[in-house]
Amino acid sequence: MSQVQRMSRLMAKTLRDDPADAETLSHKLLVRAGYVRRTSAGLWSWLPLGKKVLDNIAGVVREEMDAIGAQEVLLPALLPKEPYEASGRWDEYGDLLFRLKDRKGGDYLLGPTHEEIFTLVVKDQCTSYKDLPVMLYQIQTKYRDEARPRSGVLRGREFQMKDSYSFDTTDEGLAESYALHRGAYQKIFARLGLDYRIVSAVSGAMGGSASEEFLAPAAAGEDTFVDCPNGDYSANTEAVTFSTGPVDGSAHGPLEELDTPDTPTIETLAAFLGVPASATLKNLLVKVDGEITAVGVPGDREVDLGKLGEHLAPAVVELVTAEDFEGRPDLVRGYVGPQGLKIRYIADPRVAPGTAWVTGANKADTHARDVVCGRDFEVDDYLDVVVVEEGDPCPVCGAGLKLGRAIEIGHIFQLGRKYADTFQLDVLGQQGKPVRVTMGSYGIGVSRAVAALAEQTADEQGLCWPREIAPADVHVVAAGKALQTELALDVAEKLGAAGLRVLVDERPGVSPGVKFTDAELIGVPWILVAGRRAGDGVVELKDRRTGEREELTVAEAIERLTAVTA
């Protein structure tokens, strides 16, 4: 079957200018090159070129999932409320869920992820340890009601995702399934041509224990990660850990209260006392499921509310308001200190036992110094909650960490028995007794991978796809009139007959300059031009990525392209 697509028949209108609302490189180029078009906020239509790239990525994912023994299924996207209510995620997801009612008043949602439904499928199908282990996956459209969809297909309200799930009877079996997926992901992203990092991560609303993200470094990324220059450590900033042992606080004098008028902020306090901000203790008040809680960090650091929320999930964390201080004389705004507080006190590990601080005295216009942790106040819970900064010590080797931006392209979790407990997923064990199943959950953003590849591989001229993902192997351009067009079509048919996927630009009335610009913009790996030497049977072959060109006879060009695309 011919694999030749004529540009004159292709629904792909290219644009010379960037879309007015586009902020990221991938957003600009995917629209300009005719791969996608915006339908409404966060909703995108995949045009023929874009659909080919999307399907090519899905094909790679499917091959590698099949290779580890996973079985493909397809579950509904429209899901009943009850399973998500049972797991707690009907409430935990909050406004991110698309919720709807049927004509009878029944509650439904559009699936953001499918742990609950897969668990119920396995509960129905697997009753004995002999039925396990099993790994199931689907490539399906997911839905999340993003408050501010942006960056094109990077953050939409509808997106394509591969989600897979493993079911084992033992923790050792789960570890093996997790390792199989991890290895498959490495092969997938290598085949896609993505530069990526595997980083430690937090599980969040997914639940579970072990969790790793696959991140593609890119300026447009919404994730921040850290890298150790020695290669000892990589992590999402929300998962970075810091630890320190107790210090000897015996040399510090007794707590001393100081008159510090009009110093409700760290900046004004440090300036008034002539001390560095790092010597002060910042105490941020938040509400955790409505209960006021204090969070202590060194004064020169900021509290990462996202990180705090991940640590305390599924509890809801929000900042206190002025109204929360009403009727609370023990909480003096701008002068809160941990000593004598009657509320829960969380602290970053940097507030270690034996460390001494300048902090609020719980009196207006008053602070205290030599407030020693473990002597003058106790910490209820230690959590890594500061915003990570460039140069923070690597938890493995101590070297200064480097910060980078990246796009999350995959995430793998060892869920354990969270969902199995919720739905009582048991099988009959070898000893004739029920055994609770343990699970893993593994996701790849298929549509996100399109954008990530565009971000990483594009150049000043346009998109520049790796061969396995590109919508065609070669883009043939007729740079002239009848003779060039005739040769271009002949070469295209021969390349198609040789098994190559060919895009041929034979559009009448379109100048060679526009055709060349479109070929660069569309980004197929090889560009073959039937131009000034067409009468001699000579064409020009260009490597889209390197820009290298050479003149070849038609036979030589076909032989070369057949060899490099084999």
Coordinates of C-alpha atoms in Angstrom, one line a residue:
M1 CA 0.0 0.0 0.0
S2 CA 1.3 3.4 -1.0
Q3 CA 2.6 5.6 1.9
V4 CA 2.7 8.8 -0.1
Q5 CA 0.8 11.9 1.1
R6 CA 0.4 14.8 -1.3
M7 CA 0.6 18.2 0.3
S8 CA -2.1 19.4 -2.2
R9 CA -4.5 17.1 -0.5
L10 CA -3.3 17.3 3.0
M11 CA -5.4 19.2 5.5
A12 CA -2.5 21.2 7.1
K13 CA -2.6 25.0 6.8
T14 CA 0.7 26.4 7.9
L15 CA 1.0 29.8 9.5
R16 CA 3.8 32.4 9.1
D17 CA 3.2 34.0 12.5
D18 CA 2.9 32.7 16.0
P19 CA -0.5 32.4 17.6
A20 CA -1.3 35.5 19.7
D21 CA -2.0 33.4 22.8
A22 CA 1.0 31.0 22.5
E23 CA 3.7 31.2 25.2
T24 CA 5.7 28.1 24.7
L25 CA 7.8 27.0 21.7
S26 CA 5.8 23.7 21.3
H27 CA 2.5 25.6 21.3
K28 CA 3.7 28.0 18.7
L29 CA 5.2 25.4 16.3
L30 CA 2.5 22.7 16.6
V31 CA -0.1 25.3 15.6
R32 CA 2.0 27.0 12.9
A33 CA 3.0 23.7 11.3
G34 CA -0.6 22.5 11.1
Y35 CA -0.4 19.7 13.7
V36 CA -3.1 20.9 16.1
R37 CA -5.8 23.6 16.3
R38 CA -7.4 25.0 19.4
T39 CA -11.1 24.1 19.9
S40 CA -11.6 26.0 23.2
A41 CA -9.6 26.6 26.3
G42 CA -7.6 23.4 27.1
L43 CA -9.2 21.4 24.2
W44 CA -7.3 20.6 21.1
S45 CA -8.1 19.0 17.7
W46 CA -5.3 16.8 16.3
L47 CA -5.0 17.4 12.6
P48 CA -3.6 14.7 10.2
L49 CA 0.1 15.4 10.8
G50 CA -0.4 15.7 14.6
K51 CA -2.5 12.6 14.7
K52 CA 0.3 10.7 13.0
V53 CA 2.8 11.8 15.5
L54 CA 0.5 11.1 18.4
D55 CA -0.2 7.6 17.0
N56 CA 3.5 7.0 16.5
I57 CA 4.3 7.7 20.1
A58 CA 1.4 5.5 21.2
G59 CA 2.8 2.8 19.0
V60 CA 6.2 2.8 20.7
V61 CA 4.5 2.8 24.1
R62 CA 2.3 -0.1 23.1
E63 CA 5.2 -2.2 21.8
E64 CA 7.3 -1.8 24.9
M65 CA 4.3 -2.5 27.2
D66 CA 3.5 -5.6 25.3
A67 CA 7.2 -6.6 25.5
I68 CA 7.0 -6.8 29.4
G69 CA 3.8 -8.9 29.2
A70 CA 1.3 -6.2 29.9
Q71 CA -2.2 -6.7 28.3
E72 CA -4.1 -3.9 26.7
V73 CA -7.7 -3.1 27.6
L74 CA -10.0 -0.1 27.2
L75 CA -12.1 1.1 30.0
P76 CA -14.8 3.7 29.9
A77 CA -13.9 7.4 30.3
L78 CA -17.4 8.1 31.7
L79 CA -17.3 6.6 35.2
P80 CA -19.8 6.3 38.1
K81 CA -19.3 8.3 41.3
E82 CA -19.4 5.4 43.7
P83 CA -15.9 3.9 43.3
Y84 CA -14.3 7.3 43.6
E85 CA -16.4 8.1 46.6
A86 CA -15.3 4.9 48.2
S87 CA -11.6 5.7 47.7
G88 CA -12.1 9.3 48.8
R89 CA -10.9 10.8 45.6
W90 CA -14.4 12.2 44.7
D91 CA -13.7 14.8 47.3
E92 CA -9.8 14.8 47.2
Y93 CA -9.7 15.9 43.5
G94 CA -12.0 18.8 44.2
D95 CA -12.5 21.1 41.3
L96 CA -10.2 19.1 39.0
L97 CA -12.9 16.6 38.4
F98 CA -15.4 17.0 35.6
R99 CA -18.7 16.0 37.3
L100 CA -22.0 15.4 35.6
K101 CA -25.4 13.8 36.1
D102 CA -27.4 11.5 33.8
R103 CA -31.1 12.1 33.0
K104 CA -32.0 10.0 36.1
G105 CA -29.9 12.2 38.4
G106 CA -27.0 9.7 38.8
D107 CA -23.6 11.2 39.5
Y108 CA -20.7 10.5 37.1
L109 CA -17.3 11.8 36.3
L110 CA -14.9 12.0 33.4
G111 CA -11.9 9.9 34.5
P112 CA -8.7 11.6 35.4
T113 CA -7.1 8.3 36.2
H114 CA -8.4 4.7 36.7
E115 CA -7.0 3.0 39.8
E116 CA -10.5 2.4 41.2
I117 CA -12.0 0.9 38.0
F118 CA -9.0 -1.3 37.2
T119 CA -9.1 -2.7 40.8
L120 CA -12.8 -3.6 40.3
V121 CA -12.1 -5.2 37.0
V122 CA -9.4 -7.4 38.5
K123 CA -11.6 -8.2 41.5
D124 CA -14.2 -9.5 39.0
Q125 CA -11.8 -11.4 36.9
C126 CA -9.1 -12.8 39.2
T127 CA -10.0 -15.0 42.2
S128 CA -6.9 -17.2 42.7
Y129 CA -3.2 -16.6 43.2
K130 CA -2.9 -18.6 40.0
D131 CA -4.5 -15.6 38.1
L132 CA -1.7 -13.3 39.2
P133 CA 0.6 -11.5 38.6
V134 CA -1.2 -9.5 35.9
M135 CA -0.3 -6.2 34.3
L136 CA -3.0 -4.2 32.4
Y137 CA -2.8 -1.0 30.4
Q138 CA -4.8 1.3 28.2
I139 CA -4.1 4.3 26.0
Q140 CA -7.1 6.6 26.6
T141 CA -8.3 10.2 26.8
K142 CA -8.3 11.6 30.4
Y143 CA -10.0 14.7 31.7
R144 CA -9.0 17.3 34.4
D145 CA -10.8 20.6 34.8
E146 CA -7.7 22.8 34.9
A147 CA -8.3 26.2 36.3
R148 CA -6.0 27.8 33.7
P149 CA -5.2 25.6 30.8
R150 CA -2.0 26.8 29.0
S151 CA 1.0 25.9 27.0
G152 CA -1.0 24.3 24.2
V153 CA -1.2 20.5 24.6
L154 CA 1.2 20.5 27.6
R155 CA -1.6 21.4 30.0
G156 CA -5.0 20.8 28.6
R157 CA -8.3 19.8 30.1
E158 CA -8.4 16.7 27.9
F159 CA -5.3 14.7 27.1
Q160 CA -4.1 11.3 26.0
M161 CA -2.4 9.0 28.5
K162 CA -1.1 5.5 28.9
D163 CA -2.0 4.2 32.3
S164 CA -1.1 0.8 33.4
Y165 CA -1.5 -1.2 36.6
S166 CA 0.1 -4.2 38.1
F167 CA -1.5 -6.7 40.5
D168 CA 0.7 -9.0 42.7
T169 CA 0.2 -11.1 45.8
T170 CA 3.5 -10.1 47.4
D171 CA 5.6 -7.0 48.0
E172 CA 8.4 -8.7 46.2
G173 CA 6.2 -9.3 43.2
L174 CA 5.2 -5.6 43.2
A175 CA 8.9 -4.6 43.2
E176 CA 9.4 -6.8 40.2
S177 CA 6.5 -5.3 38.3
Y178 CA 7.7 -1.9 39.2
A179 CA 11.2 -2.7 37.9
L180 CA 9.7 -4.0 34.6
H181 CA 7.8 -0.8 34.1
R182 CA 10.8 1.3 35.0
G183 CA 12.9 -0.5 32.4
A184 CA 10.1 -0.3 29.8
Y185 CA 9.9 3.5 30.4
Q186 CA 13.6 3.9 29.8
K187 CA 13.3 2.0 26.5
I188 CA 10.2 4.0 25.5
F189 CA 11.8 7.4 26.1
A190 CA 15.1 6.4 24.5
R191 CA 13.2 5.3 21.4
L192 CA 11.3 8.6 21.4
G193 CA 14.6 10.5 21.4
L194 CA 13.8 12.3 24.6
D195 CA 16.4 13.6 27.0
Y196 CA 15.0 12.7 30.4
R197 CA 15.8 12.3 34.1
I198 CA 14.4 9.8 36.6
V199 CA 13.8 11.6 39.8
S200 CA 12.4 10.8 43.2
A201 CA 8.8 12.1 43.6
V202 CA 5.9 12.3 46.0
S203 CA 2.7 10.3 45.4
G204 CA 0.1 13.0 46.2
A205 CA -3.5 12.0 45.6
M206 CA -2.4 8.8 44.0
G207 CA -1.4 7.4 47.3
G208 CA 1.2 4.6 47.8
S209 CA 4.8 4.6 48.8
A210 CA 7.7 4.5 46.3
S211 CA 7.3 7.0 43.5
E212 CA 9.5 8.2 40.6
E213 CA 8.9 10.8 37.9
F214 CA 10.4 10.8 34.4
L215 CA 11.1 14.4 33.5
A216 CA 12.1 16.0 30.2
P217 CA 14.3 19.1 30.8
A218 CA 12.8 22.0 28.9
A219 CA 12.4 25.8 29.5
A220 CA 8.6 25.4 29.2
G221 CA 8.4 22.8 31.9
E222 CA 6.2 23.4 34.9
D223 CA 8.1 21.0 37.2
T224 CA 11.2 22.1 39.0
F225 CA 13.8 19.4 39.7
V226 CA 17.2 19.2 41.3
D227 CA 20.3 17.5 39.9
C228 CA 23.5 16.6 41.8
P229 CA 26.5 17.6 39.7
N230 CA 28.2 14.4 40.8
G231 CA 25.2 12.3 39.5
D232 CA 24.4 11.0 42.9
Y233 CA 20.8 12.4 43.2
S234 CA 17.9 13.7 41.2
A235 CA 14.5 14.7 42.6
N236 CA 11.4 16.8 42.1
T237 CA 11.8 19.7 44.4
E238 CA 8.7 18.5 46.3
A239 CA 10.5 15.3 47.1
V240 CA 13.9 16.8 48.1
T241 CA 14.9 15.7 51.6
F242 CA 17.2 17.4 54.1
S243 CA 18.4 15.9 57.3
T244 CA 20.6 17.1 60.2
G245 CA 21.3 15.7 63.6
P246 CA 20.8 17.4 66.9
V247 CA 23.4 20.1 67.8
D248 CA 24.8 21.0 71.2
G249 CA 22.7 23.9 72.5
S250 CA 24.3 24.0 76.0
A251 CA 26.3 27.1 75.1
H252 CA 23.2 29.3 74.5
G253 CA 22.1 31.6 77.2
P254 CA 18.6 31.7 78.6
L255 CA 15.7 32.9 76.5
E256 CA 15.6 36.7 76.5
E257 CA 12.6 38.8 75.4
L258 CA 13.4 42.0 73.4
D259 CA 11.4 45.1 72.8
T260 CA 11.1 45.2 68.9
P261 CA 8.5 47.8 67.9
D262 CA 7.1 47.7 64.4
T263 CA 9.0 44.6 63.3
P264 CA 6.3 42.2 62.1
T265 CA 8.3 40.8 59.2
I266 CA 11.6 39.0 59.0
E267 CA 13.1 41.9 57.0
T268 CA 12.2 44.5 59.6
L269 CA 13.3 42.3 62.5
A270 CA 16.7 41.5 61.0
A271 CA 17.3 45.2 60.2
F272 CA 16.3 46.3 63.7
L273 CA 18.5 43.8 65.5
G274 CA 21.3 43.8 63.0
V275 CA 21.2 40.0 62.5
P276 CA 21.0 37.9 59.3
A277 CA 17.6 36.6 58.4
S278 CA 19.0 33.1 58.7
A279 CA 19.3 33.6 62.5
T280 CA 15.6 34.2 62.8
L281 CA 12.8 31.7 62.9
K282 CA 9.8 32.2 60.6
N283 CA 6.5 30.8 61.8
L284 CA 3.9 30.6 59.2
L285 CA 0.3 29.9 60.3
V286 CA -1.8 27.7 58.0
K287 CA -5.1 25.8 58.4
V288 CA -5.0 22.0 58.0
D289 CA -8.5 20.8 57.5
G290 CA -9.6 23.9 59.3
E291 CA -7.2 23.5 62.3
I292 CA -4.7 26.3 62.8
T293 CA -1.1 24.9 62.6
A294 CA 2.3 26.7 62.8
V295 CA 5.1 25.9 60.3
G296 CA 8.6 26.9 61.4
V297 CA 11.5 27.5 58.9
P298 CA 14.7 29.5 59.0
G299 CA 13.9 33.2 58.3
D300 CA 15.9 33.3 55.1
R301 CA 13.8 30.5 53.6
E302 CA 10.2 30.3 52.2
V303 CA 7.6 27.7 53.0
D304 CA 6.7 25.6 49.9
L305 CA 2.9 25.3 50.3
G306 CA 2.7 22.8 47.5
K307 CA 5.3 20.6 49.3
L308 CA 3.5 21.0 52.6
G309 CA 0.2 20.1 50.9
E310 CA 1.8 16.9 49.5
H311 CA 3.1 15.9 52.9
L312 CA -0.2 16.4 54.6
A313 CA -2.5 15.0 51.8
P314 CA -5.4 14.3 51.7
A315 CA -5.8 17.1 54.3
V316 CA -6.6 20.5 52.8
V317 CA -4.0 23.1 53.6
E318 CA -4.7 26.9 53.3
L319 CA -3.3 30.1 54.7
V320 CA -4.9 31.7 57.7
T321 CA -6.8 35.0 57.2
A322 CA -7.2 38.0 59.4
E323 CA -10.5 36.6 60.7
D324 CA -8.7 33.6 62.1
F325 CA -6.8 35.8 64.6
E326 CA -10.1 37.1 66.0
G327 CA -10.8 35.6 69.5
R328 CA -7.2 34.1 69.6
P329 CA -5.1 36.3 71.9
D330 CA -2.5 33.6 71.9
L331 CA -1.8 34.2 68.2
V332 CA -0.2 37.7 67.8
R333 CA 0.0 38.5 64.1
G334 CA 3.7 39.2 63.1
Y335 CA 5.0 38.1 66.5
V336 CA 4.3 34.4 66.7
G337 CA 6.9 32.1 68.4
P338 CA 6.9 28.4 69.0
Q339 CA 7.5 28.6 72.7
G340 CA 4.2 28.2 74.7
L341 CA 2.1 27.6 71.6
K342 CA -1.0 25.5 72.1
I343 CA -1.3 24.4 68.5
R344 CA 0.4 21.8 66.4
Y345 CA 3.9 22.9 65.4
I346 CA 5.5 21.5 62.3
A347 CA 9.2 22.4 61.5
D348 CA 11.7 22.0 58.7
P349 CA 14.6 19.7 59.7
R350 CA 16.9 22.7 59.7
V351 CA 15.1 23.7 63.0
A352 CA 17.0 20.9 64.7
P353 CA 17.1 20.2 68.4
G354 CA 19.8 22.4 70.0
T355 CA 19.5 25.2 67.4
A356 CA 18.9 28.7 68.8
W357 CA 16.7 31.3 67.1
V358 CA 15.4 34.9 67.3
T359 CA 11.6 34.5 67.0
G360 CA 8.3 36.0 68.1
A361 CA 7.5 36.2 71.8
N362 CA 3.7 35.9 71.3
K363 CA 3.4 39.5 72.4
A364 CA 2.9 42.6 70.2
D365 CA 6.2 44.4 69.3
T366 CA 8.2 41.8 71.2
H367 CA 10.6 39.1 70.1
A368 CA 12.8 36.6 71.9
R369 CA 16.4 35.5 71.3
D370 CA 18.2 32.3 72.3
V371 CA 15.0 30.4 71.8
V372 CA 16.4 26.8 71.7
C373 CA 14.6 24.0 70.0
G374 CA 14.2 21.1 72.5
R375 CA 14.7 23.4 75.5
D376 CA 12.2 26.2 75.0
F377 CA 9.9 24.5 72.5
E378 CA 9.1 21.1 71.0
V379 CA 8.4 20.2 67.4
D380 CA 5.4 17.9 66.8
D381 CA 6.4 16.9 63.3
Y382 CA 9.5 17.4 61.1
L383 CA 8.7 17.8 57.4
D384 CA 10.8 19.1 54.5
V385 CA 8.8 22.1 53.6
V386 CA 11.2 24.9 52.5
V387 CA 11.4 26.0 48.9
V388 CA 14.5 24.3 47.5
E389 CA 17.3 26.7 46.3
E390 CA 20.2 26.4 44.0
G391 CA 23.2 25.2 46.0
D392 CA 21.3 23.4 48.7
P393 CA 23.3 20.3 49.7
C394 CA 22.8 17.0 48.0
P395 CA 21.4 14.6 50.5
V396 CA 23.8 11.9 49.2
C397 CA 27.1 13.6 48.8
G398 CA 26.7 17.1 50.1
A399 CA 27.5 18.9 46.8
G400 CA 25.5 21.9 45.8
L401 CA 22.4 20.9 43.9
K402 CA 21.5 22.5 40.5
L403 CA 17.9 23.5 39.7
G404 CA 16.2 22.9 36.3
R405 CA 12.8 23.1 34.6
A406 CA 11.2 20.1 33.1
I407 CA 8.1 18.5 31.6
E408 CA 6.7 15.5 33.5
I409 CA 6.3 12.7 30.8
G410 CA 5.9 9.7 33.1
H411 CA 5.2 8.8 36.7
I412 CA 5.4 5.4 38.4
F413 CA 4.0 4.4 41.8
Q414 CA 4.2 1.5 44.1
L415 CA 0.6 1.9 45.4
G416 CA 0.7 -1.0 47.7
R417 CA -2.7 -2.0 49.1
K418 CA -4.5 1.3 49.3
Y419 CA -7.1 0.5 46.6
A420 CA -7.1 -3.2 47.3
D421 CA -8.1 -2.4 50.9
T422 CA -10.8 0.0 49.8
F423 CA -12.4 -2.6 47.5
Q424 CA -11.4 -5.7 49.4
L425 CA -9.4 -7.1 46.5
D426 CA -8.4 -10.6 47.7
V427 CA -7.5 -13.8 45.9
L428 CA -7.3 -17.3 47.3
G429 CA -3.7 -17.9 48.3
Q430 CA -1.6 -21.1 48.1
Q431 CA -2.5 -22.0 51.7
G432 CA -6.2 -21.8 50.9
K433 CA -6.6 -18.4 52.7
P434 CA -7.5 -15.0 51.3
V435 CA -4.5 -12.9 50.3
R436 CA -4.8 -9.1 49.9
V437 CA -3.4 -8.0 46.4
T438 CA -0.8 -5.2 46.1
M439 CA -0.8 -2.8 43.2
G440 CA 1.4 -0.5 41.1
S441 CA 0.3 2.4 38.9
Y442 CA 2.3 3.7 36.0
G443 CA 1.5 6.6 33.7
I444 CA 2.9 8.2 30.5
G445 CA 1.6 11.4 29.0
V446 CA 1.3 10.5 25.3
S447 CA 0.1 13.9 24.1
R448 CA 2.5 15.6 26.5
A449 CA 5.3 13.6 25.0
V450 CA 4.5 15.3 21.6
A451 CA 5.0 18.7 23.2
A452 CA 8.1 17.6 25.1
L453 CA 9.7 16.4 21.9
A454 CA 8.8 19.6 20.1
E455 CA 10.4 21.6 23.0
Q456 CA 13.6 19.6 23.0
T457 CA 14.2 19.1 19.3
A458 CA 12.9 22.2 17.5
D459 CA 15.3 24.8 16.1
E460 CA 15.0 28.3 14.6
Q461 CA 13.4 26.9 11.4
G462 CA 10.7 24.8 13.1
L463 CA 10.0 21.3 14.3
C464 CA 12.6 18.6 13.9
W465 CA 11.2 15.2 14.8
P466 CA 13.2 12.0 15.5
R467 CA 12.5 9.5 12.7
E468 CA 10.4 7.0 14.7
I469 CA 8.0 9.7 15.7
A470 CA 7.9 11.9 12.6
P471 CA 4.7 12.0 10.4
A472 CA 6.9 10.9 7.5
D473 CA 10.4 9.7 6.7
V474 CA 11.1 12.1 3.9
H475 CA 9.6 15.3 2.7
V476 CA 9.9 15.6 -1.1
V477 CA 9.8 19.1 -2.5
A478 CA 9.1 20.0 -6.1
A479 CA 11.0 23.3 -6.4
G480 CA 9.8 24.4 -9.8
K481 CA 7.2 23.7 -12.5
A482 CA 6.3 20.7 -14.6
L483 CA 9.7 19.0 -14.9
Q484 CA 10.5 19.2 -11.2
T485 CA 6.9 18.2 -10.2
E486 CA 7.0 15.2 -12.4
L487 CA 10.4 14.1 -11.0
A488 CA 9.2 14.7 -7.4
L489 CA 6.1 12.6 -7.8
D490 CA 8.1 9.8 -9.5
V491 CA 10.7 9.8 -6.7
A492 CA 7.9 9.9 -4.0
E493 CA 6.2 6.9 -5.5
K494 CA 9.4 4.9 -5.7
L495 CA 10.3 5.8 -2.1
G496 CA 6.8 4.8 -1.0
A497 CA 7.1 1.5 -2.9
A498 CA 10.3 0.9 -1.0
G499 CA 8.4 1.1 2.3
L500 CA 9.2 4.7 3.3
R501 CA 6.5 7.1 4.5
V502 CA 6.6 10.1 2.1
L503 CA 5.2 13.6 2.2
V504 CA 5.5 15.2 -1.3
D505 CA 4.9 19.0 -1.9
E506 CA 3.6 19.3 -5.4
R507 CA 1.3 22.2 -4.7
P508 CA 0.7 24.2 -7.9
G509 CA 1.0 28.0 -7.6
V510 CA 3.1 27.8 -4.4
S511 CA 6.6 29.3 -4.6
P512 CA 9.7 27.2 -3.9
G513 CA 10.5 29.6 -1.0
V514 CA 7.2 28.8 0.7
K515 CA 7.6 25.1 0.1
F516 CA 11.1 25.1 1.6
T517 CA 9.9 27.1 4.6
D518 CA 7.0 24.7 5.2
A519 CA 9.4 21.7 4.9
E520 CA 11.6 23.1 7.6
L521 CA 8.6 24.0 9.8
I522 CA 6.9 20.6 9.5
G523 CA 10.2 18.9 10.6
V524 CA 10.4 15.6 8.7
P525 CA 13.9 14.1 9.2
W526 CA 14.9 14.2 5.5
I527 CA 14.1 16.8 2.8
L528 CA 14.6 15.8 -0.8
V529 CA 14.4 18.6 -3.4
A530 CA 13.7 18.2 -7.1
G531 CA 15.2 21.5 -8.3
R532 CA 17.5 23.0 -10.9
R533 CA 19.1 19.7 -11.9
A534 CA 15.9 17.8 -12.3
G535 CA 16.6 17.5 -16.0
D536 CA 19.7 15.5 -15.2
G537 CA 17.9 13.2 -12.8
V538 CA 19.8 14.7 -9.8
V539 CA 18.1 15.7 -6.6
E540 CA 19.3 17.4 -3.4
L541 CA 19.1 15.5 -0.1
K542 CA 19.1 17.5 3.2
D543 CA 19.4 16.2 6.7
R544 CA 16.8 18.3 8.6
R545 CA 18.6 18.1 11.9
T546 CA 22.2 18.8 10.8
G547 CA 21.5 20.9 7.7
E548 CA 24.0 18.9 5.7
R549 CA 23.1 18.7 1.9
E550 CA 24.4 16.6 -1.0
E551 CA 23.4 16.1 -4.6
L552 CA 22.6 12.6 -5.6
T553 CA 21.0 10.8 -8.5
V554 CA 17.5 9.5 -8.0
A555 CA 18.8 5.9 -7.6
E556 CA 21.4 7.0 -5.1
A557 CA 18.9 9.0 -3.1
I558 CA 16.5 6.1 -2.9
E559 CA 19.3 3.8 -1.9
R560 CA 20.5 6.2 0.8
L561 CA 17.1 6.9 2.3
T562 CA 16.2 3.2 2.2
A563 CA 19.4 2.4 4.2
V564 CA 19.1 5.2 6.8
T565 CA 15.4 4.4 7.5
A566 CA 15.7 0.6 7.6

